[in-house]
Each structure stands twice: as C-alpha cells, then as structure tokens.
C-alpha cells in the first residue's frame, strides 16, 4: 500500500494519496483494536480453558475468571451475602 501511495504522489494524484493515507490509518487502527482484543478477551478465555483442563477449577471460579477478563462485559457476578 505504501508503494501505491508513493506512486500516486509521484504522479501528482493528490486525491489518491489522501485516500491511500486514510486507508493506511484505518488499517493501523484496526490492527491495534484486534491486538487489544486478542490480548484481553481471547487470551483470558484461553487461559480459563487451560485452567479448567489442567487445574480442575470449579465452574464458578471459571466464570469469575472469564468475567474478570472481559469475556462477558454485560455479566455481573452475584455475591452470596
């Protein structure tokens, strides 16, 4: 994509340069968002599954780990008072 931007610039295609720069910026933002998603929810879910398989966590503890990690953003843990 950068080569296309450079080529468009050399050809004096200012509008194409702007659009290609916008596309590059959007791709960078998307990459950062997907990386954050992988680091948070996806990795937490994988860790919880590993814990369940290897350490025999109770389902309540597994749910607490998943909720704390952001896997279920709308979920609320209920306290037993």
mmCIF file with all atom_site columns, C-alpha atoms in Angstrom:
data_model
loop_
_atom_site.group_PDB
_atom_site.id
_atom_site.type_symbol
_atom_site.label_atom_id
_atom_site.label_alt_id
_atom_site.label_comp_id
_atom_site.label_asym_id
_atom_site.label_entity_id
_atom_site.label_seq_id
_atom_site.pdbx_PDB_ins_code
_atom_site.Cartn_x
_atom_site.Cartn_y
_atom_site.Cartn_z
_atom_site.occupancy
_atom_site.B_iso_or_equiv
_atom_site.pdbx_formal_charge
_atom_site.auth_seq_id
_atom_site.auth_comp_id
_atom_site.auth_asym_id
_atom_site.auth_atom_id
_atom_site.pdbx_PDB_model_num
ATOM 1  C CA . UNK A 1 1  ? 0.000   0.000   0.000   1.00 0.00 ? 1  UNK A CA 1
ATOM 2  C CA . UNK A 1 2  ? 2.849   2.383   0.772   1.00 0.00 ? 2  UNK A CA 1
ATOM 3  C CA . UNK A 1 3  ? 4.267   1.814   -2.711  1.00 0.00 ? 3  UNK A CA 1
ATOM 4  C CA . UNK A 1 4  ? 0.910   2.756   -4.224  1.00 0.00 ? 4  UNK A CA 1
ATOM 5  C CA . UNK A 1 5  ? 0.848   5.930   -2.135  1.00 0.00 ? 5  UNK A CA 1
ATOM 6  C CA . UNK A 1 6  ? 4.361   6.864   -3.255  1.00 0.00 ? 6  UNK A CA 1
ATOM 7  C CA . UNK A 1 7  ? 3.496   6.121   -6.863  1.00 0.00 ? 7  UNK A CA 1
ATOM 8  C CA . UNK A 1 8  ? 0.323   8.223   -6.663  1.00 0.00 ? 8  UNK A CA 1
ATOM 9  C CA . UNK A 1 9  ? 2.339   11.047  -5.136  1.00 0.00 ? 9  UNK A CA 1
ATOM 10 C CA . UNK A 1 10 ? 4.930   10.894  -7.897  1.00 0.00 ? 10 UNK A CA 1
ATOM 11 C CA . UNK A 1 11 ? 2.126   11.032  -10.478 1.00 0.00 ? 11 UNK A CA 1
ATOM 12 C CA . UNK A 1 12 ? 0.633   14.115  -8.787  1.00 0.00 ? 12 UNK A CA 1
ATOM 13 C CA . UNK A 1 13 ? -2.573  12.315  -7.801  1.00 0.00 ? 13 UNK A CA 1
ATOM 14 C CA . UNK A 1 14 ? -3.263  14.241  -4.594  1.00 0.00 ? 14 UNK A CA 1
ATOM 15 C CA . UNK A 1 15 ? -6.763  12.784  -4.037  1.00 0.00 ? 15 UNK A CA 1
ATOM 16 C CA . UNK A 1 16 ? -5.467  9.221   -4.403  1.00 0.00 ? 16 UNK A CA 1
ATOM 17 C CA . UNK A 1 17 ? -2.665  9.988   -1.945  1.00 0.00 ? 17 UNK A CA 1
ATOM 18 C CA . UNK A 1 18 ? -5.201  11.246  0.618   1.00 0.00 ? 18 UNK A CA 1
ATOM 19 C CA . UNK A 1 19 ? -7.392  8.164   0.195   1.00 0.00 ? 19 UNK A CA 1
ATOM 20 C CA . UNK A 1 20 ? -4.432  5.782   0.479   1.00 0.00 ? 20 UNK A CA 1
ATOM 21 C CA . UNK A 1 21 ? -3.190  7.561   3.604   1.00 0.00 ? 21 UNK A CA 1
ATOM 22 C CA . UNK A 1 22 ? -6.687  7.284   5.093   1.00 0.00 ? 22 UNK A CA 1
ATOM 23 C CA . UNK A 1 23 ? -6.749  3.572   4.270   1.00 0.00 ? 23 UNK A CA 1
ATOM 24 C CA . UNK A 1 24 ? -3.346  3.056   5.901   1.00 0.00 ? 24 UNK A CA 1
ATOM 25 C CA . UNK A 1 25 ? -4.507  4.876   9.044   1.00 0.00 ? 25 UNK A CA 1
ATOM 26 C CA . UNK A 1 26 ? -7.697  2.782   9.199   1.00 0.00 ? 26 UNK A CA 1
ATOM 27 C CA . UNK A 1 27 ? -5.696  -0.427  8.796   1.00 0.00 ? 27 UNK A CA 1
ATOM 28 C CA . UNK A 1 28 ? -3.367  0.623   11.606  1.00 0.00 ? 28 UNK A CA 1
ATOM 29 C CA . UNK A 1 29 ? -6.314  1.410   13.914  1.00 0.00 ? 29 UNK A CA 1
ATOM 30 C CA . UNK A 1 30 ? -7.954  -1.922  13.070  1.00 0.00 ? 30 UNK A CA 1
ATOM 31 C CA . UNK A 1 31 ? -4.722  -3.787  13.765  1.00 0.00 ? 31 UNK A CA 1
ATOM 32 C CA . UNK A 1 32 ? -4.394  -2.096  17.170  1.00 0.00 ? 32 UNK A CA 1
ATOM 33 C CA . UNK A 1 33 ? -8.021  -2.883  18.036  1.00 0.00 ? 33 UNK A CA 1
ATOM 34 C CA . UNK A 1 34 ? -7.662  -6.538  17.065  1.00 0.00 ? 34 UNK A CA 1
ATOM 35 C CA . UNK A 1 35 ? -4.433  -6.791  19.051  1.00 0.00 ? 35 UNK A CA 1
ATOM 36 C CA . UNK A 1 36 ? -6.147  -5.388  22.150  1.00 0.00 ? 36 UNK A CA 1
ATOM 37 C CA . UNK A 1 37 ? -8.995  -7.856  21.681  1.00 0.00 ? 37 UNK A CA 1
ATOM 38 C CA . UNK A 1 38 ? -6.589  -10.764 21.413  1.00 0.00 ? 38 UNK A CA 1
ATOM 39 C CA . UNK A 1 39 ? -4.646  -9.683  24.471  1.00 0.00 ? 39 UNK A CA 1
ATOM 40 C CA . UNK A 1 40 ? -7.768  -9.235  26.592  1.00 0.00 ? 40 UNK A CA 1
ATOM 41 C CA . UNK A 1 41 ? -10.792 -11.429 25.945  1.00 0.00 ? 41 UNK A CA 1
ATOM 42 C CA . UNK A 1 42 ? -9.330  -14.088 23.697  1.00 0.00 ? 42 UNK A CA 1
ATOM 43 C CA . UNK A 1 43 ? -6.296  -14.741 25.878  1.00 0.00 ? 43 UNK A CA 1
ATOM 44 C CA . UNK A 1 44 ? -8.395  -14.727 29.057  1.00 0.00 ? 44 UNK A CA 1
ATOM 45 C CA . UNK A 1 45 ? -10.775 -17.270 27.558  1.00 0.00 ? 45 UNK A CA 1
ATOM 46 C CA . UNK A 1 46 ? -7.862  -19.466 26.521  1.00 0.00 ? 46 UNK A CA 1
ATOM 47 C CA . UNK A 1 47 ? -6.345  -19.191 29.997  1.00 0.00 ? 47 UNK A CA 1
ATOM 48 C CA . UNK A 1 48 ? -9.653  -20.099 31.621  1.00 0.00 ? 48 UNK A CA 1
ATOM 49 C CA . UNK A 1 49 ? -9.983  -23.143 29.365  1.00 0.00 ? 49 UNK A CA 1
ATOM 50 C CA . UNK A 1 50 ? -6.434  -24.189 30.218  1.00 0.00 ? 50 UNK A CA 1
ATOM 51 C CA . UNK A 1 51 ? -7.145  -23.741 33.924  1.00 0.00 ? 51 UNK A CA 1
ATOM 52 C CA . UNK A 1 52 ? -10.301 -25.823 33.651  1.00 0.00 ? 52 UNK A CA 1
ATOM 53 C CA . UNK A 1 53 ? -8.480  -28.618 31.856  1.00 0.00 ? 53 UNK A CA 1
ATOM 54 C CA . UNK A 1 54 ? -5.289  -28.658 33.918  1.00 0.00 ? 54 UNK A CA 1
ATOM 55 C CA . UNK A 1 55 ? -6.277  -27.469 37.359  1.00 0.00 ? 55 UNK A CA 1
ATOM 56 C CA . UNK A 1 56 ? -9.899  -28.547 37.588  1.00 0.00 ? 56 UNK A CA 1
ATOM 57 C CA . UNK A 1 57 ? -11.302 -25.163 38.511  1.00 0.00 ? 57 UNK A CA 1
ATOM 58 C CA . UNK A 1 58 ? -14.877 -25.119 39.633  1.00 0.00 ? 58 UNK A CA 1
ATOM 59 C CA . UNK A 1 59 ? -17.315 -23.733 37.094  1.00 0.00 ? 59 UNK A CA 1
ATOM 60 C CA . UNK A 1 60 ? -18.000 -20.771 39.409  1.00 0.00 ? 60 UNK A CA 1
ATOM 61 C CA . UNK A 1 61 ? -14.290 -19.894 39.526  1.00 0.00 ? 61 UNK A CA 1
ATOM 62 C CA . UNK A 1 62 ? -14.022 -20.354 35.756  1.00 0.00 ? 62 UNK A CA 1
ATOM 63 C CA . UNK A 1 63 ? -16.925 -17.948 35.239  1.00 0.00 ? 63 UNK A CA 1
ATOM 64 C CA . UNK A 1 64 ? -15.333 -15.429 37.621  1.00 0.00 ? 64 UNK A CA 1
ATOM 65 C CA . UNK A 1 65 ? -12.057 -15.597 35.657  1.00 0.00 ? 65 UNK A CA 1
ATOM 66 C CA . UNK A 1 66 ? -13.889 -15.160 32.357  1.00 0.00 ? 66 UNK A CA 1
ATOM 67 C CA . UNK A 1 67 ? -15.997 -12.226 33.591  1.00 0.00 ? 67 UNK A CA 1
ATOM 68 C CA . UNK A 1 68 ? -12.995 -10.527 35.207  1.00 0.00 ? 68 UNK A CA 1
ATOM 69 C CA . UNK A 1 69 ? -11.131 -10.864 31.928  1.00 0.00 ? 69 UNK A CA 1
ATOM 70 C CA . UNK A 1 70 ? -13.863 -9.135  29.976  1.00 0.00 ? 70 UNK A CA 1
ATOM 71 C CA . UNK A 1 71 ? -15.209 -12.169 28.133  1.00 0.00 ? 71 UNK A CA 1
ATOM 72 C CA . UNK A 1 72 ? -18.744 -11.293 29.216  1.00 0.00 ? 72 UNK A CA 1
ATOM 73 C CA . UNK A 1 73 ? -18.861 -7.496  29.539  1.00 0.00 ? 73 UNK A CA 1
ATOM 74 C CA . UNK A 1 74 ? -22.585 -7.417  30.385  1.00 0.00 ? 74 UNK A CA 1
ATOM 75 C CA . UNK A 1 75 ? -22.369 -10.119 33.051  1.00 0.00 ? 75 UNK A CA 1
ATOM 76 C CA . UNK A 1 76 ? -22.420 -9.346  36.759  1.00 0.00 ? 76 UNK A CA 1
ATOM 77 C CA . UNK A 1 77 ? -21.106 -11.571 39.491  1.00 0.00 ? 77 UNK A CA 1
ATOM 78 C CA . UNK A 1 78 ? -23.649 -12.178 42.213  1.00 0.00 ? 78 UNK A CA 1
ATOM 79 C CA . UNK A 1 79 ? -22.412 -12.097 45.770  1.00 0.00 ? 79 UNK A CA 1
ATOM 80 C CA . UNK A 1 80 ? -23.735 -14.512 48.341  1.00 0.00 ? 80 UNK A CA 1
ATOM 81 C CA . UNK A 1 81 ? -24.438 -12.444 51.429  1.00 0.00 ? 81 UNK A CA 1
#
